[in-house]
XYZ file of C-alpha atoms in Angstrom:
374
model
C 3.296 -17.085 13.452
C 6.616 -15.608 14.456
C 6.569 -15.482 18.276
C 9.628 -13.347 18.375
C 7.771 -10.312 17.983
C 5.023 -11.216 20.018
C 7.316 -11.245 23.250
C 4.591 -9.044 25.264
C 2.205 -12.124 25.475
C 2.105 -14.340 28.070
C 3.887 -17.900 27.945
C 1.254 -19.937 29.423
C 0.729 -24.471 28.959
C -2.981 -24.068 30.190
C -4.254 -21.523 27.572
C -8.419 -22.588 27.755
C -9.140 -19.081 30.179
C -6.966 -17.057 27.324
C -8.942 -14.728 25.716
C -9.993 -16.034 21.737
C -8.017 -13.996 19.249
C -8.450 -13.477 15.147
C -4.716 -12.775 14.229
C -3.248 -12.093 10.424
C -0.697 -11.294 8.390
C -0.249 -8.729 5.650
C 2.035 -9.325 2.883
C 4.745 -7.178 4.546
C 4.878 -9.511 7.145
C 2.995 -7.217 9.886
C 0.626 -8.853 12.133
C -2.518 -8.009 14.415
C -4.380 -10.051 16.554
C -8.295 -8.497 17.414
C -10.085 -10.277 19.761
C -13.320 -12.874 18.813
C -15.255 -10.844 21.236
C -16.012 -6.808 20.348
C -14.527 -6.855 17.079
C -15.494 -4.038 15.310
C -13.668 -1.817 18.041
C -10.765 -4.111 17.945
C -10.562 -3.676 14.242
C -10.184 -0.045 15.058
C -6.212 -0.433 15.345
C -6.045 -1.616 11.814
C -5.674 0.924 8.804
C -5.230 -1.009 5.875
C -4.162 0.675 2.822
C -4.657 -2.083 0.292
C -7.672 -3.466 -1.183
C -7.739 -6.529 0.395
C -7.539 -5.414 4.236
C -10.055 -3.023 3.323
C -12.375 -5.290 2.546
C -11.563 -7.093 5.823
C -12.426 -4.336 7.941
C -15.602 -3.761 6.178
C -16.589 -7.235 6.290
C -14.844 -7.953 9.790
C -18.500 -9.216 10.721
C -17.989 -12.486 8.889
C -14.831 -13.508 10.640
C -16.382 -16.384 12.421
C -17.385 -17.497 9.327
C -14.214 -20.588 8.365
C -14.395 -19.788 4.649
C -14.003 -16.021 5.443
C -11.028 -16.751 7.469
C -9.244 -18.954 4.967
C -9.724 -16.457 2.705
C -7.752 -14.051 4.247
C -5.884 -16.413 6.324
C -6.914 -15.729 9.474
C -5.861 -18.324 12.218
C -7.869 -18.490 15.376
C -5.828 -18.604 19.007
C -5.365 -17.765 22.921
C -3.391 -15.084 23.995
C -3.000 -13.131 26.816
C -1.084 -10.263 27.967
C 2.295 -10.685 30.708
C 1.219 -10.188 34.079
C 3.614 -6.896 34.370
C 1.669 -5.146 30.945
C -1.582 -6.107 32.900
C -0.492 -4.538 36.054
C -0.085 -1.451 34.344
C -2.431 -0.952 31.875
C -5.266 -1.686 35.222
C -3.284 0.790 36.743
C -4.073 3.418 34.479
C -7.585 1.997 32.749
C -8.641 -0.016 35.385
C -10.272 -3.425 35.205
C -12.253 -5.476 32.613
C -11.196 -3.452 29.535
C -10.357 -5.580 26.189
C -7.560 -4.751 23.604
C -6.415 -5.647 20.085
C -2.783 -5.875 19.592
C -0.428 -4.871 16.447
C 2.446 -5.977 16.757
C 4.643 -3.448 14.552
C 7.229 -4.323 11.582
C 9.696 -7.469 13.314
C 13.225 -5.995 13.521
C 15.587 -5.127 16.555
C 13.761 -1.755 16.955
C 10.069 -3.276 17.109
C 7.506 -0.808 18.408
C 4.067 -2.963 19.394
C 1.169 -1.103 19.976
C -2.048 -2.181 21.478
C -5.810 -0.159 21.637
C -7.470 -0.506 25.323
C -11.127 0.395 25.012
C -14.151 -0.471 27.275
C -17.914 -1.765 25.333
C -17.514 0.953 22.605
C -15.259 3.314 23.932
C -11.273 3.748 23.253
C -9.712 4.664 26.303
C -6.088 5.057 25.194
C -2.990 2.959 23.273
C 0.085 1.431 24.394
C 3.159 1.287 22.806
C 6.167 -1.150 23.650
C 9.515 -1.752 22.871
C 12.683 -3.177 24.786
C 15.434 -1.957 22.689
C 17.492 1.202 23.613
C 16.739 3.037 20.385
C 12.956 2.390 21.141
C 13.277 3.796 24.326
C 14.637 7.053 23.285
C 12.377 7.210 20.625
C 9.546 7.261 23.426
C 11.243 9.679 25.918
C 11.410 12.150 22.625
C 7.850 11.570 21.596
C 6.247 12.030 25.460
C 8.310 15.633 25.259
C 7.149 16.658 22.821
C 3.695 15.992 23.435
C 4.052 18.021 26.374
C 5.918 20.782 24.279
C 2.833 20.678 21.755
C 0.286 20.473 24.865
C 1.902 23.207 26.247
C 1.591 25.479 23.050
C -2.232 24.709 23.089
C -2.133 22.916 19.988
C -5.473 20.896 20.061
C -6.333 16.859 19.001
C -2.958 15.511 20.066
C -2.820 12.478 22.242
C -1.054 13.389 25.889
C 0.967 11.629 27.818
C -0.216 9.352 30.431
C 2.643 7.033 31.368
C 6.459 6.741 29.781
C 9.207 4.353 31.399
C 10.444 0.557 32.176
C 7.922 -1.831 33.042
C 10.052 -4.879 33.299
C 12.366 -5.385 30.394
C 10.262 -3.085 28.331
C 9.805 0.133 27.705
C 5.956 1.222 27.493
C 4.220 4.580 26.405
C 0.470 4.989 27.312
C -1.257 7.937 25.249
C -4.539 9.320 25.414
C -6.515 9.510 21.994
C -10.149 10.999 20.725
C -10.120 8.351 18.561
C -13.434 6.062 18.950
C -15.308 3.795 16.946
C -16.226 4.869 13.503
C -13.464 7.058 13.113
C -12.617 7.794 9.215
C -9.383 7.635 7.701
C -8.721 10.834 4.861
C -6.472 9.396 2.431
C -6.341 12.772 0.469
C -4.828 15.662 1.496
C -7.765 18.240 2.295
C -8.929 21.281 4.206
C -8.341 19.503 7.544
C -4.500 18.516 7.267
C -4.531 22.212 5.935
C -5.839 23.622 9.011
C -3.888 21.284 11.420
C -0.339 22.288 9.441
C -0.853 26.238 9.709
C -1.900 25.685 13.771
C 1.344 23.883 14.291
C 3.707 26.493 12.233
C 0.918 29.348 14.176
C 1.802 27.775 17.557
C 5.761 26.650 17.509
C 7.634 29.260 15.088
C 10.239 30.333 16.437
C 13.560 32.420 15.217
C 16.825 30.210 15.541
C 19.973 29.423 13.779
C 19.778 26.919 11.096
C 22.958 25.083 12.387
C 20.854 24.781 15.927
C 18.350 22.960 14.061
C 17.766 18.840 14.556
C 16.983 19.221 10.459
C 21.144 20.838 10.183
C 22.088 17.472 11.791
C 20.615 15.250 9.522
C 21.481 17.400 6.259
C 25.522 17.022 7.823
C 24.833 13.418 8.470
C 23.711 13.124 4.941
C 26.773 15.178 3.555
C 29.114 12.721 5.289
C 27.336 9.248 4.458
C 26.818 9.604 0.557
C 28.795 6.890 0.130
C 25.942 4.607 1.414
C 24.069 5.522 -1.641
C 24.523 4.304 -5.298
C 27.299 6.063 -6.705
C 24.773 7.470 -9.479
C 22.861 9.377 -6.699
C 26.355 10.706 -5.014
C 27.047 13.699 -7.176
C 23.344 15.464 -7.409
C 22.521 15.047 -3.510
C 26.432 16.667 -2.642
C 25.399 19.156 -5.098
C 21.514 19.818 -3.508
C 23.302 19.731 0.354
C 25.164 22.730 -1.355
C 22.341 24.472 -2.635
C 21.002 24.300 0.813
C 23.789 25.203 2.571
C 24.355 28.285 0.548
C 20.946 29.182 0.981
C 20.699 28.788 5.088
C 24.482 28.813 6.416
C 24.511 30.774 9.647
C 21.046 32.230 8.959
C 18.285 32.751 11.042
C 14.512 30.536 10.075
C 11.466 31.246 11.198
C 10.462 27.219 11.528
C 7.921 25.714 13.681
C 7.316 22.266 14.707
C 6.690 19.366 12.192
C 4.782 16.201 12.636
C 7.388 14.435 10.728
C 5.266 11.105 9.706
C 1.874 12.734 8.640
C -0.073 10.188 6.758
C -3.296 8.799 6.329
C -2.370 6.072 8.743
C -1.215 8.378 11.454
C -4.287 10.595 11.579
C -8.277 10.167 11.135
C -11.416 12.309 11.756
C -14.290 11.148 14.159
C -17.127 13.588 14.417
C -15.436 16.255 12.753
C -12.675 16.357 14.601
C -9.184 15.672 12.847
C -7.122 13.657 15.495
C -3.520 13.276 14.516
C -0.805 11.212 16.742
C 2.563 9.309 16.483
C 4.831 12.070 16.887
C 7.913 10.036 17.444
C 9.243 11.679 14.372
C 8.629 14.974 14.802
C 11.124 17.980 14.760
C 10.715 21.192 16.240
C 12.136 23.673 13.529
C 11.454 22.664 9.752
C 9.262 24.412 7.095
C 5.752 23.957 7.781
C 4.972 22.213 4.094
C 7.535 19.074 5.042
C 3.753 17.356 6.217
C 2.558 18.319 3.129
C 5.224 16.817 1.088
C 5.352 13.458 3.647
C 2.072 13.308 2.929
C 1.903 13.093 -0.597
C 5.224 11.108 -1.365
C 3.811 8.709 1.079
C 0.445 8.013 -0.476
C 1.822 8.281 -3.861
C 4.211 5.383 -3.006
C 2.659 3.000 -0.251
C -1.081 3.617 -1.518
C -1.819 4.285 -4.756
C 1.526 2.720 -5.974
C 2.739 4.765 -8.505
C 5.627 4.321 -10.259
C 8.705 7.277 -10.670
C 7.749 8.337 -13.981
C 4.413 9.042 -12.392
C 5.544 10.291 -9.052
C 7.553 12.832 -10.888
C 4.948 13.806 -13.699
C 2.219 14.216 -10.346
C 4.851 16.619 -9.248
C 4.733 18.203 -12.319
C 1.500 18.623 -12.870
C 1.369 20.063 -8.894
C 3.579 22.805 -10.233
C 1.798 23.338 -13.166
C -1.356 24.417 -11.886
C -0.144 26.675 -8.972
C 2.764 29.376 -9.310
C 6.002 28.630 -9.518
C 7.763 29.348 -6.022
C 11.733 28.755 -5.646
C 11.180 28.614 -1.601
C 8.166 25.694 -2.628
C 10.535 23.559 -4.540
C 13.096 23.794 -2.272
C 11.611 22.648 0.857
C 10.742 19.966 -1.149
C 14.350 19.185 -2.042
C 15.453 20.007 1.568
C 12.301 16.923 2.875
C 13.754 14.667 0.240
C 17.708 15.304 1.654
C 15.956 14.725 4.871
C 14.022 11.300 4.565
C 16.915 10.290 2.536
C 19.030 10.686 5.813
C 16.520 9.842 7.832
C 16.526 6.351 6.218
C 20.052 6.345 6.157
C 20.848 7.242 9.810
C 18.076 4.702 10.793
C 19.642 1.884 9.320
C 16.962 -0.767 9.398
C 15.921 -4.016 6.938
C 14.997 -2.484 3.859
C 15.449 1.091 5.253
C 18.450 1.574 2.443
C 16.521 0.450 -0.187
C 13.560 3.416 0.715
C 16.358 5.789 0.751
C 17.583 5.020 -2.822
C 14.497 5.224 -4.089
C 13.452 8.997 -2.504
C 16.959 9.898 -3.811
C 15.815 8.913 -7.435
C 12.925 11.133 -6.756
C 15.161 13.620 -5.773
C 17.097 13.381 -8.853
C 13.729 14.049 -10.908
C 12.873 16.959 -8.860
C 15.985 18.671 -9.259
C 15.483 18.275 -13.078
C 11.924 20.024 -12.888
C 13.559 22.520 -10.829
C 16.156 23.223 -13.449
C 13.104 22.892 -16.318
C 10.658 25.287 -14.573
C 13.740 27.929 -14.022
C 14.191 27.923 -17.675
C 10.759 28.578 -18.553
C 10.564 31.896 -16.083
């Protein structure tokens, strides 16, 4: 196991009175440990997406059985949270509450998150992270929770605790997720619903160059050169289009979850809890979820390739009225994750980039196709 990213456990010789952990690995290299005890709560932390963990959260019964384990190589060990994390979390939970631990994609930026709950009840997660980036990332997501809290938007986590516990910066959140909770991997009635409330709740009139989106489109206008020189000449051309369409002009934009996926949402007794708004921006148009959304699935769940990305487009288009503003907020999300990726600079984060500019290449070829046939 890679102990670097597991720096929030404690670095004990006499491990016998650790608690008994089942930890794994995907095959992108992210981990979770869920404790022997309670499982089926633990296992709440993990959304799998592929077939296999699926079946391992269905099935998460058998995990004491050894052949079960080897099969999805499972190892069995002892950890045990630093005594500073412990301090806090009793602070705010209080004593004798369990927790199951994922530990985030390894990189300079990790973000670890861990589930407290208590018999069968969630009480709340942590997130942690010691880098500076990390930090800031958590100062923006804990305002804007308040921001959202403030504007009475409903089944958002709040804030309990932001700031430096040690060497690491920690995040506590509230949640209504609890045991059972579903995951809706298609976008529905309920994402729907929780899209119009945000846009209902956070419009507001500003200048487009006032906008955190503005930044990103400029940053993207200036890096090009990051990209494959094949890509260059058609995003320069769609930062144009965009510019010439919202240069010192006023949007009506509201606030934007900015990662809304399966993953970061789920429903538990009808109600549709959504949370990780680290990503969020206060002023884009209200369909970027949608589009996040279905890019994301398309590519990290069903695995489609770009001929069938783009013909799924297509056939979106093809079955509801052709809008200009509609296919160009989906141009403007794809300049944006394409900068997004860009700005963020991570392993493999360049590679993600060149691929949504490929999709933007095909979309921007439909556009030109469906203008033709009007």
């Amino acid at each position: 196991m890679n102990v670097q990213n597991r720096y929030i456990l404690k670095n004990n010789i006499d491990t016998a009175s650790m608690p008994l952990f089942f930890t794994f690995t995907n095959r992108e290299g992210k981990m979770w440990s869920i404790p022997y005890k309670n499982t089926s709560i633990g296992f709440e932390i993990y959304e799998p997406s592929g077939k296999k963990g699926i079946l391992l959260k269905k099935y998460n019964c058998l995990l004491k059985s050894s052949v079960f384990r080897l099969f999805f190589k499972i190892e069995l060990e002892r950890i045990e949270l630093t005594d500073s994390l412990m301090n806090i979390l009793q602070r705010y939970y209080g004593e004798n509450f369990e927790y199951s631990i994922f530990y985030g994609t390894p990189s300079v930026d990790q973000k670890i998150t861990i589930q407290i709950y208590r018999g069968n009840s969630i009480l709340g997660y942590c997130k942690i992270g010691q880098s500076m980036k990390v930090q800031k990332l958590f100062e923006y997501e804990a305002s804007m929770l308040e921001f959202l809290n403030k504007k009475g938007v409903k089944n958002i986590p709040k804030k309990t605790f932001e700031g430096r516990v040690g060497k690491e910066n920690v995040f506590l959140q509230s949640t209504q997720k609890q045991k059972g909770a579903r995951t809706l991997h298609s976008f529905g009635k309920h994402h729907r619903i929780f899209i119009q409330e945000l846009y209902t709740k956070t419009h507001e009139k500003c200048k487009f160059e006032n906008t955190r989106l503005y930044k990103y489109i400029e940053f993207l206008n200036k890096n090009t050169g990051k990209l494959d020189v094949i890509y260059r000449k058609s995003i320069l051309k769609a930062v144009k289009s965009i510019m010439d369409v919202y240069s010192n002009q006023l949007v009506d934009w509201g606030c934007v979850h900015g990662d809304f996926t399966p993953w970061n949402t789920c429903i538990n007794k009808n109600i549709f809890f959504v949370f990780d708004f680290e990503y969020s921006l206060k002023n884009a148009p209200s369909d970027f979820d949608y589009w996040h959304f279905v890019l994301q699935t398309l590519i990290y769940e069903k695995k489609l390739s770009y001929d069938k990305i783009i013909n799924y487009i297509k056939n979106l288009f093809s079955v509801t009225a052709f809008k200009e503003e509609t296919i160009r907020n989906l141009i403007l999300y794809l300049l944006y994750i394409i900068s997004f990726y860009l700005m963020r600079g991570g392993s493999g984060d360049l590679e993600i980039a060149g691929f949504r500019a490929r999709i933007l290449l095909g979309v921007m070829e439909l556009e030109k196709r469906l203008e033709e046939e009007q």
